[in-house]
Tab-separated table of C-alpha atoms in Angstrom:
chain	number	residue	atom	x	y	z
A	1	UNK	CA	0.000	0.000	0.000
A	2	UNK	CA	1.526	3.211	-1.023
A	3	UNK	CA	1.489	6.182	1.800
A	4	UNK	CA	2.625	9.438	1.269
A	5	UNK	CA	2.786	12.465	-0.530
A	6	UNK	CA	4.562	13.132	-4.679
A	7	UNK	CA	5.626	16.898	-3.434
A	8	UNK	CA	6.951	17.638	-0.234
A	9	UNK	CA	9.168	21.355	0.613
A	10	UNK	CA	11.739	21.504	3.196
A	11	UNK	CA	11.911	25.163	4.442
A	12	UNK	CA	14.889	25.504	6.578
A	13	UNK	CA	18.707	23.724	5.005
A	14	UNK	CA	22.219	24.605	6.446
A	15	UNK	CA	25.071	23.105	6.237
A	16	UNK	CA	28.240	24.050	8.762
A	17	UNK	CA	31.213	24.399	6.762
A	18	UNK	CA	32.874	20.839	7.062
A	19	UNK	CA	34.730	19.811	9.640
A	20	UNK	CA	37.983	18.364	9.046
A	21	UNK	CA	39.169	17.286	12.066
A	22	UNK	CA	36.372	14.743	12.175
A	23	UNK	CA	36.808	12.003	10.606
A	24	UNK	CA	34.221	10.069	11.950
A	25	UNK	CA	31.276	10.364	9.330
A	26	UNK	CA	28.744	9.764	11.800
A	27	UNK	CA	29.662	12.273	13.036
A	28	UNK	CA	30.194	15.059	10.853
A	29	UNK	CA	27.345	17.856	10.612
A	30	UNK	CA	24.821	17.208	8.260
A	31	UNK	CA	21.453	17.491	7.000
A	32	UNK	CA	19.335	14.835	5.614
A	33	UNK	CA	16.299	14.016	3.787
A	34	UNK	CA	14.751	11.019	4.971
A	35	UNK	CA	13.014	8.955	2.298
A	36	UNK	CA	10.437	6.351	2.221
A	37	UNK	CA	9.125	4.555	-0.586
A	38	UNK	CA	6.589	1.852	1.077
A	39	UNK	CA	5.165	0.641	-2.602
A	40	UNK	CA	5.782	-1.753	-4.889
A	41	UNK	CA	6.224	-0.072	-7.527
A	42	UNK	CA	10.357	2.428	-8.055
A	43	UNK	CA	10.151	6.035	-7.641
A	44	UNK	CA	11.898	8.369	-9.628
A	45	UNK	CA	12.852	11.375	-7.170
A	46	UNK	CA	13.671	14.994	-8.225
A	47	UNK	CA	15.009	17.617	-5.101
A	48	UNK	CA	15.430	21.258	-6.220
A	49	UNK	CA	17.633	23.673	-4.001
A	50	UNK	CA	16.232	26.957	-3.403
A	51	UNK	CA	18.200	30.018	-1.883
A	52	UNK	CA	17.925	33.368	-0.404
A	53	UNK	CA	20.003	35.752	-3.386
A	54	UNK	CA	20.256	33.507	-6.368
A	55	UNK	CA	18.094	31.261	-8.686
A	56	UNK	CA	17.044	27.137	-7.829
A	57	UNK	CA	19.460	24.473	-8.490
A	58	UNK	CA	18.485	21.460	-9.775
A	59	UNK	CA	16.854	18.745	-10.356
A	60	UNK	CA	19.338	16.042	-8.272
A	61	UNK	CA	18.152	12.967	-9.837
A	62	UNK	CA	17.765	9.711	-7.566
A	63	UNK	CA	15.558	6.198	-7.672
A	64	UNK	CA	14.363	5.070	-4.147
A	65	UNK	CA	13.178	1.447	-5.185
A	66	UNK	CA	9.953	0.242	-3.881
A	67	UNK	CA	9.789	-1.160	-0.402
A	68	UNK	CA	13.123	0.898	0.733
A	69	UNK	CA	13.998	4.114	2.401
A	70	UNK	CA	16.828	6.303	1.989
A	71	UNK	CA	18.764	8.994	4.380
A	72	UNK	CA	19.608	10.948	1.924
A	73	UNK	CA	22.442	13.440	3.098
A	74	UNK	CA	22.372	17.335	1.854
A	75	UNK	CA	26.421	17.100	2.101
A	76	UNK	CA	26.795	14.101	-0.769
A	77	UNK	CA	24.819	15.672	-3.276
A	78	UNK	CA	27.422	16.762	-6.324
A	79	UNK	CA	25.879	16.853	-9.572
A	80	UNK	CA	24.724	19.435	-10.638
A	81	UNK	CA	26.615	21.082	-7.552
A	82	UNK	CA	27.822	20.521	-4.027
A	83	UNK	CA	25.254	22.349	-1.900
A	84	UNK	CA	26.950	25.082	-0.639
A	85	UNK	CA	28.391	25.203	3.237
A	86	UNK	CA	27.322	28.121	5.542
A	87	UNK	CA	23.886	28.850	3.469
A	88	UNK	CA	20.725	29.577	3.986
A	89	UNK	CA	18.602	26.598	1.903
A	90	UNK	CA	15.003	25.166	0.857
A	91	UNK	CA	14.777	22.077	-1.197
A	92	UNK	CA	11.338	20.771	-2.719
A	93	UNK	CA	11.455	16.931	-3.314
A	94	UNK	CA	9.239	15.472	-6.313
A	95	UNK	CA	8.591	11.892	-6.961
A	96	UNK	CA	6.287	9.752	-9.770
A	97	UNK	CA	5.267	7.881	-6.706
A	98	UNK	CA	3.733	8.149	-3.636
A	99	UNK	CA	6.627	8.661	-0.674
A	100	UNK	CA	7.250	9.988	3.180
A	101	UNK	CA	9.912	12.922	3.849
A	102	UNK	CA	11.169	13.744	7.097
A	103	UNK	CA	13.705	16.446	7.580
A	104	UNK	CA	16.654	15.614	9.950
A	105	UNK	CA	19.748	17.756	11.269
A	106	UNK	CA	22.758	17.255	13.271
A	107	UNK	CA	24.846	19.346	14.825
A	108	UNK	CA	28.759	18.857	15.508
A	109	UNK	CA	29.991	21.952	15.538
A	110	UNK	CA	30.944	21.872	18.931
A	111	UNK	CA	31.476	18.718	21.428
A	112	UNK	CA	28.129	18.233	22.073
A	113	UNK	CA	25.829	17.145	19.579
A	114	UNK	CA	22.781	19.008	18.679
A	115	UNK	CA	19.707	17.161	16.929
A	116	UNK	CA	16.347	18.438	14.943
A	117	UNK	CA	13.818	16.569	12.869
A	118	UNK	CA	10.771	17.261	11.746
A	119	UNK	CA	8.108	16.138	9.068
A	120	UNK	CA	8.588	17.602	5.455
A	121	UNK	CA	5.773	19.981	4.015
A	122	UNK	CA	3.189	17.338	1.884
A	123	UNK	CA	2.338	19.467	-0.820
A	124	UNK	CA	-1.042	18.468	-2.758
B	1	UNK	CA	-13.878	9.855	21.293
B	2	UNK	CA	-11.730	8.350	19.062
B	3	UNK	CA	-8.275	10.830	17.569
B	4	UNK	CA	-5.560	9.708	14.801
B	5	UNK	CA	-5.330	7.799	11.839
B	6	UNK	CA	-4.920	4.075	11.035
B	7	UNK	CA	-1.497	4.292	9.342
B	8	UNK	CA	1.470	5.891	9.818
B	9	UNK	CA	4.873	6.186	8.679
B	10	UNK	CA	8.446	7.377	10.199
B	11	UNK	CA	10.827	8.119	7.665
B	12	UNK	CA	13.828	8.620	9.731
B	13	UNK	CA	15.076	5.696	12.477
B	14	UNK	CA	18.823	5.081	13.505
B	15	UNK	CA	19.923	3.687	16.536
B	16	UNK	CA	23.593	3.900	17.398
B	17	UNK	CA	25.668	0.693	19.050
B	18	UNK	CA	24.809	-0.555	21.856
B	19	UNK	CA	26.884	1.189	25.036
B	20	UNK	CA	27.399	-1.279	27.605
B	21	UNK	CA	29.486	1.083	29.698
B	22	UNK	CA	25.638	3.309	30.431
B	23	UNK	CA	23.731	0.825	32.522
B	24	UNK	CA	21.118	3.709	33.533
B	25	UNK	CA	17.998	2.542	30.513
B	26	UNK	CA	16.992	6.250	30.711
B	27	UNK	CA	19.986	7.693	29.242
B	28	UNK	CA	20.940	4.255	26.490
B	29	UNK	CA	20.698	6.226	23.530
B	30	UNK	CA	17.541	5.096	22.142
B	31	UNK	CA	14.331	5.327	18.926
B	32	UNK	CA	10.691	5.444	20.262
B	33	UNK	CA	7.402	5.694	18.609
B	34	UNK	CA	5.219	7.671	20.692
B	35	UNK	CA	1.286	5.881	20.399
B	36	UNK	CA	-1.614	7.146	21.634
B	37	UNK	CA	-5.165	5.477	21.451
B	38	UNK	CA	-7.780	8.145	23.086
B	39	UNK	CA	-11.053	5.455	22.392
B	40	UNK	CA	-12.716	3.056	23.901
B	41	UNK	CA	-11.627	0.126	22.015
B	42	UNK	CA	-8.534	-1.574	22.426
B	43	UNK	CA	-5.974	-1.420	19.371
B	44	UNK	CA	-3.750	-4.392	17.440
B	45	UNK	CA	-1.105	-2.345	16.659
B	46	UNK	CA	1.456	-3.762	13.853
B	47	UNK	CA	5.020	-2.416	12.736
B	48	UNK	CA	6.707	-2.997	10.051
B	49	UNK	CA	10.469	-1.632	9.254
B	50	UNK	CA	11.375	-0.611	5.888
B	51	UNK	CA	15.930	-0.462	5.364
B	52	UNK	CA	17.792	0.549	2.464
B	53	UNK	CA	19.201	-2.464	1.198
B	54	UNK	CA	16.953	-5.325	2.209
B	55	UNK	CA	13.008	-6.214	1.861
B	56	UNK	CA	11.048	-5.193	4.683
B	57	UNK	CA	10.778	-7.133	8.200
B	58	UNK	CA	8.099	-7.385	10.062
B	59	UNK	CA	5.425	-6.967	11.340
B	60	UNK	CA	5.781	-6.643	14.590
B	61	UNK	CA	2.445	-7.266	16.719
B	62	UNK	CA	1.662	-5.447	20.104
B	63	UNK	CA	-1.666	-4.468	21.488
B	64	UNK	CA	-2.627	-0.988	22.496
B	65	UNK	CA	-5.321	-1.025	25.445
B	66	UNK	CA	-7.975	1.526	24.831
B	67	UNK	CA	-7.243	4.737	26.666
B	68	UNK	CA	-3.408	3.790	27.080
B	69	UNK	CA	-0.134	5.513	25.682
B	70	UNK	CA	3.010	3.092	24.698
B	71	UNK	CA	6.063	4.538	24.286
B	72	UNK	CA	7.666	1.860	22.129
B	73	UNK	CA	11.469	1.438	21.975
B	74	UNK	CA	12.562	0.191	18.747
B	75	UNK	CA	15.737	-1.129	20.994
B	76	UNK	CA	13.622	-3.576	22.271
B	77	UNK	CA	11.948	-5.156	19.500
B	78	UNK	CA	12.955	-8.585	19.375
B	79	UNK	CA	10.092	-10.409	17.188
B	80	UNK	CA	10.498	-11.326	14.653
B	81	UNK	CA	14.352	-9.361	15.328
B	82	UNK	CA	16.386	-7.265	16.507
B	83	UNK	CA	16.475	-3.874	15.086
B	84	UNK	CA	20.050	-3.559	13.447
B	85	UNK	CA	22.139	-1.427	15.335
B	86	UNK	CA	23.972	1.578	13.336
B	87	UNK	CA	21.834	0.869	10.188
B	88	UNK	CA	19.003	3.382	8.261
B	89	UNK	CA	15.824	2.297	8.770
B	90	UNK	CA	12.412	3.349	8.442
B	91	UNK	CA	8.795	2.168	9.555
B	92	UNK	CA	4.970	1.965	8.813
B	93	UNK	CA	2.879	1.658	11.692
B	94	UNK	CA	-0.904	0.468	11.059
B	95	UNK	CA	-3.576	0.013	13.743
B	96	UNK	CA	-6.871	-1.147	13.273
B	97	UNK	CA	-8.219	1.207	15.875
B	98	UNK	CA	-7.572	5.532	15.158
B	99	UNK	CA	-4.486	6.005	17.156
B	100	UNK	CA	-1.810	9.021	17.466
B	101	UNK	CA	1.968	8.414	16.654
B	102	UNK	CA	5.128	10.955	17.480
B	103	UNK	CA	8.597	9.874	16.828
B	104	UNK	CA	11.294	10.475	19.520
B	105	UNK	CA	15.004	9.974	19.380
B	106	UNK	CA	17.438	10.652	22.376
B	107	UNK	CA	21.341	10.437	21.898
B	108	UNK	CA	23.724	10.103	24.123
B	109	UNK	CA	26.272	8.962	22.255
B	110	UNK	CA	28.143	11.764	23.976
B	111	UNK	CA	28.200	12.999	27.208
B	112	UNK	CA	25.535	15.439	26.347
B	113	UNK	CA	22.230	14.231	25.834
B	114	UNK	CA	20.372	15.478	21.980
B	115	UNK	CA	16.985	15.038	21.656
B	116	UNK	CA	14.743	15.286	18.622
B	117	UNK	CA	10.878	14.682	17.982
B	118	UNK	CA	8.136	14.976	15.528
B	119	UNK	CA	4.552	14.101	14.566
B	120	UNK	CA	4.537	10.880	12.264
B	121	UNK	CA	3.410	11.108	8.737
B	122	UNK	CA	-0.581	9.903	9.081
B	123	UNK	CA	-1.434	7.985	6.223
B	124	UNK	CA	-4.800	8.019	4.875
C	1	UNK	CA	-9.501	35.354	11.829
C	2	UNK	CA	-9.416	32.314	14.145
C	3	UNK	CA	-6.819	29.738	12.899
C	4	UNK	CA	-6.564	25.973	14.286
C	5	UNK	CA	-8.685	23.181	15.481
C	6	UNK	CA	-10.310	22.378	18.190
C	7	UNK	CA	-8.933	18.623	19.323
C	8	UNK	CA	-5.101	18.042	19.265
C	9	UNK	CA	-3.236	14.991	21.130
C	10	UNK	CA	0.495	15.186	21.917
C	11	UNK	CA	1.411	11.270	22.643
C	12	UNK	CA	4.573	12.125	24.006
C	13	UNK	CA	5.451	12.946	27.311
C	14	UNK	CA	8.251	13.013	30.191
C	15	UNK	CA	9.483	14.908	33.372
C	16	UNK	CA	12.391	13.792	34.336
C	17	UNK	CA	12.348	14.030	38.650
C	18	UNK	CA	12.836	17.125	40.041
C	19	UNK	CA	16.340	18.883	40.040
C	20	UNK	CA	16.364	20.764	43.532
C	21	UNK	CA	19.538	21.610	42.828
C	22	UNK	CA	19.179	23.517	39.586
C	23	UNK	CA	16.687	26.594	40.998
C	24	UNK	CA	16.458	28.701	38.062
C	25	UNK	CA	13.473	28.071	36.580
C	26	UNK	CA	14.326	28.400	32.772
C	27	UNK	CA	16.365	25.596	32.930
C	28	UNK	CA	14.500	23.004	34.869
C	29	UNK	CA	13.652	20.009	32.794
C	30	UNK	CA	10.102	20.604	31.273
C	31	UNK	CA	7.441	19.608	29.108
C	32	UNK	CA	5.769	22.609	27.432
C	33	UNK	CA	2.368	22.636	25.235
C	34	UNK	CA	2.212	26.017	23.588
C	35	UNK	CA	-1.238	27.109	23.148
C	36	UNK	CA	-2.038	29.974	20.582
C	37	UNK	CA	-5.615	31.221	20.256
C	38	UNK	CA	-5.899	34.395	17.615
C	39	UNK	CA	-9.376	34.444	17.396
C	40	UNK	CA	-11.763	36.871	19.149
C	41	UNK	CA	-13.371	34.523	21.799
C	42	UNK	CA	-11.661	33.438	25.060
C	43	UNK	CA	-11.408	29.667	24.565
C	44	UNK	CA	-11.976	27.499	27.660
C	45	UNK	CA	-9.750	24.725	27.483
C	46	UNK	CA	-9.252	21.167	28.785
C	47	UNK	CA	-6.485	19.010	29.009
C	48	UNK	CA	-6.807	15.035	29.493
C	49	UNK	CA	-3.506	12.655	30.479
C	50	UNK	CA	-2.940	9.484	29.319
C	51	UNK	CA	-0.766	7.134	30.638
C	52	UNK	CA	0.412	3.479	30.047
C	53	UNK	CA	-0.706	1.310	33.014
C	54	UNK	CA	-3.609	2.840	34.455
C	55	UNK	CA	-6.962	5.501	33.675
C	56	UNK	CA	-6.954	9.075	32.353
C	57	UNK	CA	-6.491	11.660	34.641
C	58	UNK	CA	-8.063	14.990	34.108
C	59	UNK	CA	-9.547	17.152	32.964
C	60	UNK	CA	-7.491	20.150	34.106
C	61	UNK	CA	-8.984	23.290	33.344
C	62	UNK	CA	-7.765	26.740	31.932
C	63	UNK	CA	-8.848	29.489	30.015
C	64	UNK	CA	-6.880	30.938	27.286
C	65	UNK	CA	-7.763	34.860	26.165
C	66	UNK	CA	-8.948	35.964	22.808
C	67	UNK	CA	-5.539	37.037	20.967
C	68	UNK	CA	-2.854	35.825	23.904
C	69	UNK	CA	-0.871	32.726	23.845
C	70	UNK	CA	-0.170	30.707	26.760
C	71	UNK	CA	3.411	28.240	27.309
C	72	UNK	CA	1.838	25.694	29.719
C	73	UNK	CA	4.049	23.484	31.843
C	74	UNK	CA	3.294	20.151	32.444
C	75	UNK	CA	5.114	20.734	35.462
C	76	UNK	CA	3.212	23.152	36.711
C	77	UNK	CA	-0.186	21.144	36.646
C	78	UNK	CA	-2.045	20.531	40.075
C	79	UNK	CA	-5.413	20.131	39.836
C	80	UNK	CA	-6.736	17.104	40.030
C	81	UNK	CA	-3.278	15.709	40.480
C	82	UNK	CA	0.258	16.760	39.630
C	83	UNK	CA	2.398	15.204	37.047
C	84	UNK	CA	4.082	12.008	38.078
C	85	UNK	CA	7.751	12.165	37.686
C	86	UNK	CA	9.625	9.678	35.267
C	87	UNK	CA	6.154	8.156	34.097
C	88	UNK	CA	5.284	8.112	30.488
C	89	UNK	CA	2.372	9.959	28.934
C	90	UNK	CA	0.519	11.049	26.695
C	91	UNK	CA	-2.209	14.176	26.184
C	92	UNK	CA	-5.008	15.342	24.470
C	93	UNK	CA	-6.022	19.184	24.695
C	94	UNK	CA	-9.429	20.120	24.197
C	95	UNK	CA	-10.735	23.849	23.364
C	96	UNK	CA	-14.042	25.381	22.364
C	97	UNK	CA	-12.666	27.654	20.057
C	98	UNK	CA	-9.870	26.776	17.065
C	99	UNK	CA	-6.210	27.258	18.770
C	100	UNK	CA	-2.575	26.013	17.390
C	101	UNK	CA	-0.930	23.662	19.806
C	102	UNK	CA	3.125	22.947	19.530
C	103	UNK	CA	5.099	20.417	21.936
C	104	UNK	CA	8.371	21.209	23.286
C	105	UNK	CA	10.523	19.272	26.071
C	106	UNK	CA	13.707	20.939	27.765
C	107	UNK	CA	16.227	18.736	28.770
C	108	UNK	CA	18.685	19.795	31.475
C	109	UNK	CA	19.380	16.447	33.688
C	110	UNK	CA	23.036	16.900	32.643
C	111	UNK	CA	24.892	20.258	32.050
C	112	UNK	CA	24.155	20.495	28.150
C	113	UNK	CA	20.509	21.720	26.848
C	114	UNK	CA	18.465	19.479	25.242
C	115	UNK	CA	15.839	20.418	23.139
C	116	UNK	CA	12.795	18.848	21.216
C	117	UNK	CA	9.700	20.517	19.858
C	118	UNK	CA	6.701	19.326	17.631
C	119	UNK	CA	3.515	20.413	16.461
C	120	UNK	CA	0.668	18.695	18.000
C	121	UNK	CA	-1.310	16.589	16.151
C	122	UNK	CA	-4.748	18.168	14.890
C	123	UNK	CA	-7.945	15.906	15.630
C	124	UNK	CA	-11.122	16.479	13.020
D	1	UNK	CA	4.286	25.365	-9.288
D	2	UNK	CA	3.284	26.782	-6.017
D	3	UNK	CA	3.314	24.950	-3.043
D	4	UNK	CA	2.181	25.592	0.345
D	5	UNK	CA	-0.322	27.726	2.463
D	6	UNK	CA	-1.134	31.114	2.920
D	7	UNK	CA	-1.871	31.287	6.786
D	8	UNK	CA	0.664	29.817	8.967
D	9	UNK	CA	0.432	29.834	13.005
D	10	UNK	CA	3.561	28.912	15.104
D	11	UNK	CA	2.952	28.386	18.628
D	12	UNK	CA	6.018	28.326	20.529
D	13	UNK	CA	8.552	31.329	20.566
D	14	UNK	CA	11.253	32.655	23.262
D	15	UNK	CA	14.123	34.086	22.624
D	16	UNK	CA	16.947	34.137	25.641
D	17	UNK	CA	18.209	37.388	26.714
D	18	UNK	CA	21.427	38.837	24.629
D	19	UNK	CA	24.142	37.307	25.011
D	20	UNK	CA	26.991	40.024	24.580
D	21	UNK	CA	29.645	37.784	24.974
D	22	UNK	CA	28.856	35.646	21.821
D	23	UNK	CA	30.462	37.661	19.100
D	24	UNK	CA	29.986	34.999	16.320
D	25	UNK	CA	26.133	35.423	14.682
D	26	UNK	CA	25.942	31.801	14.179
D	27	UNK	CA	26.146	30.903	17.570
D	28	UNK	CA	23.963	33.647	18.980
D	29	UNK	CA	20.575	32.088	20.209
D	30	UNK	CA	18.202	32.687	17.893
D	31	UNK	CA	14.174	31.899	16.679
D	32	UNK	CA	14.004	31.454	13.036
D	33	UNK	CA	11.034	31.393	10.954
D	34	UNK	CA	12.430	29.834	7.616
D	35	UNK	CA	10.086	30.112	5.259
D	36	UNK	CA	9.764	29.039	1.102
D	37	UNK	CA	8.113	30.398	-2.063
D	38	UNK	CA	8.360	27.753	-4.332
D	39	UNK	CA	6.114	29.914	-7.125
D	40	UNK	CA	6.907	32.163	-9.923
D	41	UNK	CA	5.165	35.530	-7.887
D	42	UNK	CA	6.628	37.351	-5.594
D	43	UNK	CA	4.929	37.607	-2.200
D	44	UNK	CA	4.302	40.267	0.408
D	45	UNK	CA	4.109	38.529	3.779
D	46	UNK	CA	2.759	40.067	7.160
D	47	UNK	CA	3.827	38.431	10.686
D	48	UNK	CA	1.872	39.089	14.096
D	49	UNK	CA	3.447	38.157	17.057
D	50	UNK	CA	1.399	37.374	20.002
D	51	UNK	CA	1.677	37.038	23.944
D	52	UNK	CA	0.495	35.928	27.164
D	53	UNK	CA	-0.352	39.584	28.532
D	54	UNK	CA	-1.094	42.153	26.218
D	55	UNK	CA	-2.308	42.605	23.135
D	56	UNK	CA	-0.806	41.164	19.975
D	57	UNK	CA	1.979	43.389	17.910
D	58	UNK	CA	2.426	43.836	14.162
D	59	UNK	CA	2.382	43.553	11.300
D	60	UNK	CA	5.861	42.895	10.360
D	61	UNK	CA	6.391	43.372	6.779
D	62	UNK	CA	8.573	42.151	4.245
D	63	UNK	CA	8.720	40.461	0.513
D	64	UNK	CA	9.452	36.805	-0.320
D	65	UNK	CA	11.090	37.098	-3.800
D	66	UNK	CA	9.661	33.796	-6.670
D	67	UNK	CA	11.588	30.915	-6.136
D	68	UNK	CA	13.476	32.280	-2.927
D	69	UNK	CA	14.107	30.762	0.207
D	70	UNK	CA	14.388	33.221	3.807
D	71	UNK	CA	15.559	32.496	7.286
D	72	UNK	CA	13.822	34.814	9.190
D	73	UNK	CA	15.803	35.476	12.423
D	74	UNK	CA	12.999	36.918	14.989
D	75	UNK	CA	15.944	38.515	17.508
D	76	UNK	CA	16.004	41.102	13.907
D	77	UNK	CA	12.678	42.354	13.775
D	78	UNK	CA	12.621	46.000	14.488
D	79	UNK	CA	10.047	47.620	13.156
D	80	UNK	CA	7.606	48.627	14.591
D	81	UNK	CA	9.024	46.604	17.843
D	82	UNK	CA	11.696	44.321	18.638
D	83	UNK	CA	10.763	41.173	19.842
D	84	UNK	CA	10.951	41.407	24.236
D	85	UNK	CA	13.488	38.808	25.197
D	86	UNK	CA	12.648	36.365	27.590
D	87	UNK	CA	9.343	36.550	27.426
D	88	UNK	CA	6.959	33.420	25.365
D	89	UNK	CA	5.878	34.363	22.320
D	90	UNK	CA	3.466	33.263	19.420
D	91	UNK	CA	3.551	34.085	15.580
D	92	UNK	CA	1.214	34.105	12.913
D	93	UNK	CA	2.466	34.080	9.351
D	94	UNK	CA	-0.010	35.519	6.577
D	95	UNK	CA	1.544	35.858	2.726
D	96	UNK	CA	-0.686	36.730	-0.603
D	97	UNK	CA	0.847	33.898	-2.497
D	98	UNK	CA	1.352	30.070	-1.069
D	99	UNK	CA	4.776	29.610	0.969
D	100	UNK	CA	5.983	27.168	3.510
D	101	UNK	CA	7.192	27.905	6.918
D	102	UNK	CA	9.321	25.518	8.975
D	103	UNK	CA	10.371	27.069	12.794
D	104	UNK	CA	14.079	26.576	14.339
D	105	UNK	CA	15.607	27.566	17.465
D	106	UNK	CA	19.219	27.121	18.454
D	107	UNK	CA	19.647	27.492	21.723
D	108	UNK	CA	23.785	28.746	23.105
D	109	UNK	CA	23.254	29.441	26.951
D	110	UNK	CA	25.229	26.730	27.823
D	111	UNK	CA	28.513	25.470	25.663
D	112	UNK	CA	27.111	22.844	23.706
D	113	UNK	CA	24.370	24.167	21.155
D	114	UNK	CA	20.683	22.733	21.597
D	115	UNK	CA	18.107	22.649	19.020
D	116	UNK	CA	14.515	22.144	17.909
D	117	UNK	CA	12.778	22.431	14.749
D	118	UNK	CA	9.230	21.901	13.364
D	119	UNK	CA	6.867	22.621	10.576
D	120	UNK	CA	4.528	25.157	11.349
D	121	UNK	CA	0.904	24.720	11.419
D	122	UNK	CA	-0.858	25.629	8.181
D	123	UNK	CA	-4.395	27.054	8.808
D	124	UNK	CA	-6.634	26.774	5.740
């Protein structure tokens, strides 16, 4: 049974810039999109950077097979571009098939870690 | 009065290795799923968890008594296994009763505690 | 223009045990349901508590003012009963007029902030 | 395409007194209101803020450009009042054209950095 939403908007993106010194990538700050495809059928997934002073980048192109999820980190994506670090960011996330987004962030900068998640936006 | 929704879905679930040196189960970092059921009638509650890289396992049965909150830790799921430690996962929750679900995780992975929380995706 | 609904049920819930120790009142650990009613009518509201082993407890009483929002501490509830301590539960918040309801938990049983905050969720 | 809402209610708000001795904006405690226009129109947004004792102040003005992205800090509104500190707050977030609005604290009183975020509430 498919649950979920085809649009979904993230308001709020921000990458530190990276840390160096850690070399532990659980541990390095980073945002993620949290996928999940419960249906039987392969979703095609399209995210779309927005910013605060220059024009959308995008699509990132990605397949979250059917029956899988995938914690998709802000920090990998490359092509088009590397997201840039110490930026204000949206993305919107568009799929051909019915999937769940939830927004999750942690924090490294200092010795403590910091955590946030929250539901994406389900657009119609 | 009955609240909720029948399905649910958390997209996000990670639970770090076990730490045998905290013996205090309030502080063992740890993944719950928050459920609710406000009625009258008692709830069958099953759980399935979606991964990246595998088919789905589950489900997981537990009852929910009418009027009663669980706060389930997906630590201590053990039928029909474990929940992988260090490992994406994700999971659909589906009740035959209306129920209410909110995600919570608490690290501690550090000497600092980090919490996060939201409200579960409800299905239709 | 009033904006919100009139049912909303936050199923998660914890205080740790008092913290004589820390006496500033901003950072003892607390549970927080922030109540927002825009509308022109006073709202009388009423909050229920659920919890995993035994009845409902409630309702506890309050009004909230046309146009005034209201940070409600868990901890600070009396009447009927106080909050048990280190006790799981849940809650659903009744009001006769639409209001916005957001969860959020401070965390301060060791020396590093915690923090977690949700929306509630929104019953018909 | 335009995605979102064009009422938006977020219940929870605080932010700590100054902290003088945090030099670095990053680290400063702040409220953000992060919000997303997704659509090809630019949008004129008003923001009320609300509390627990007197009457509610605003509008806060300002334009969210087509296909733009802004992290509204609240410790920057000025005009016509900046935000008390200390003191609980509410916000309601009205735009002519649909936008999302996700809500973030990061909270620096002690060391290590806490932090919360959720999606706002959208009223209809």
């Amino acid at each position: 049974m498919p649950i979920g939403a085809k649009v979904w908007a993230i308001a709020e993106g921000y990458i530190p810039r990276d840390n160096f010194a850690e070399r532990d990538r659980r541990f390095v700050s980073h945002e993620t999109a949290c996928l999940l495809n419960c249906g039987d059928a392969d979703a095609e997934v399209r995210l779309t950077l927005y910013f605060s002073d220059r024009e959308p980048v995008g699509p990132y192109r990605f397949k979250l097979p059917a029956r899988r999820t995938l914690h998709l980190r802000f920090n990998d994506l490359n092509d088009p571009h590397p997201v840039p670090r110490e930026t204000d960011f949206a993305s919107v996330i568009e799929s051909d098939q019915p999937i769940v987004v939830q927004h999750t962030r942690l924090d490294s900068r200092r010795e403590a870690l910091a955590l946030l998640s929250t539901l994406a936006y389900a657009g119609s």
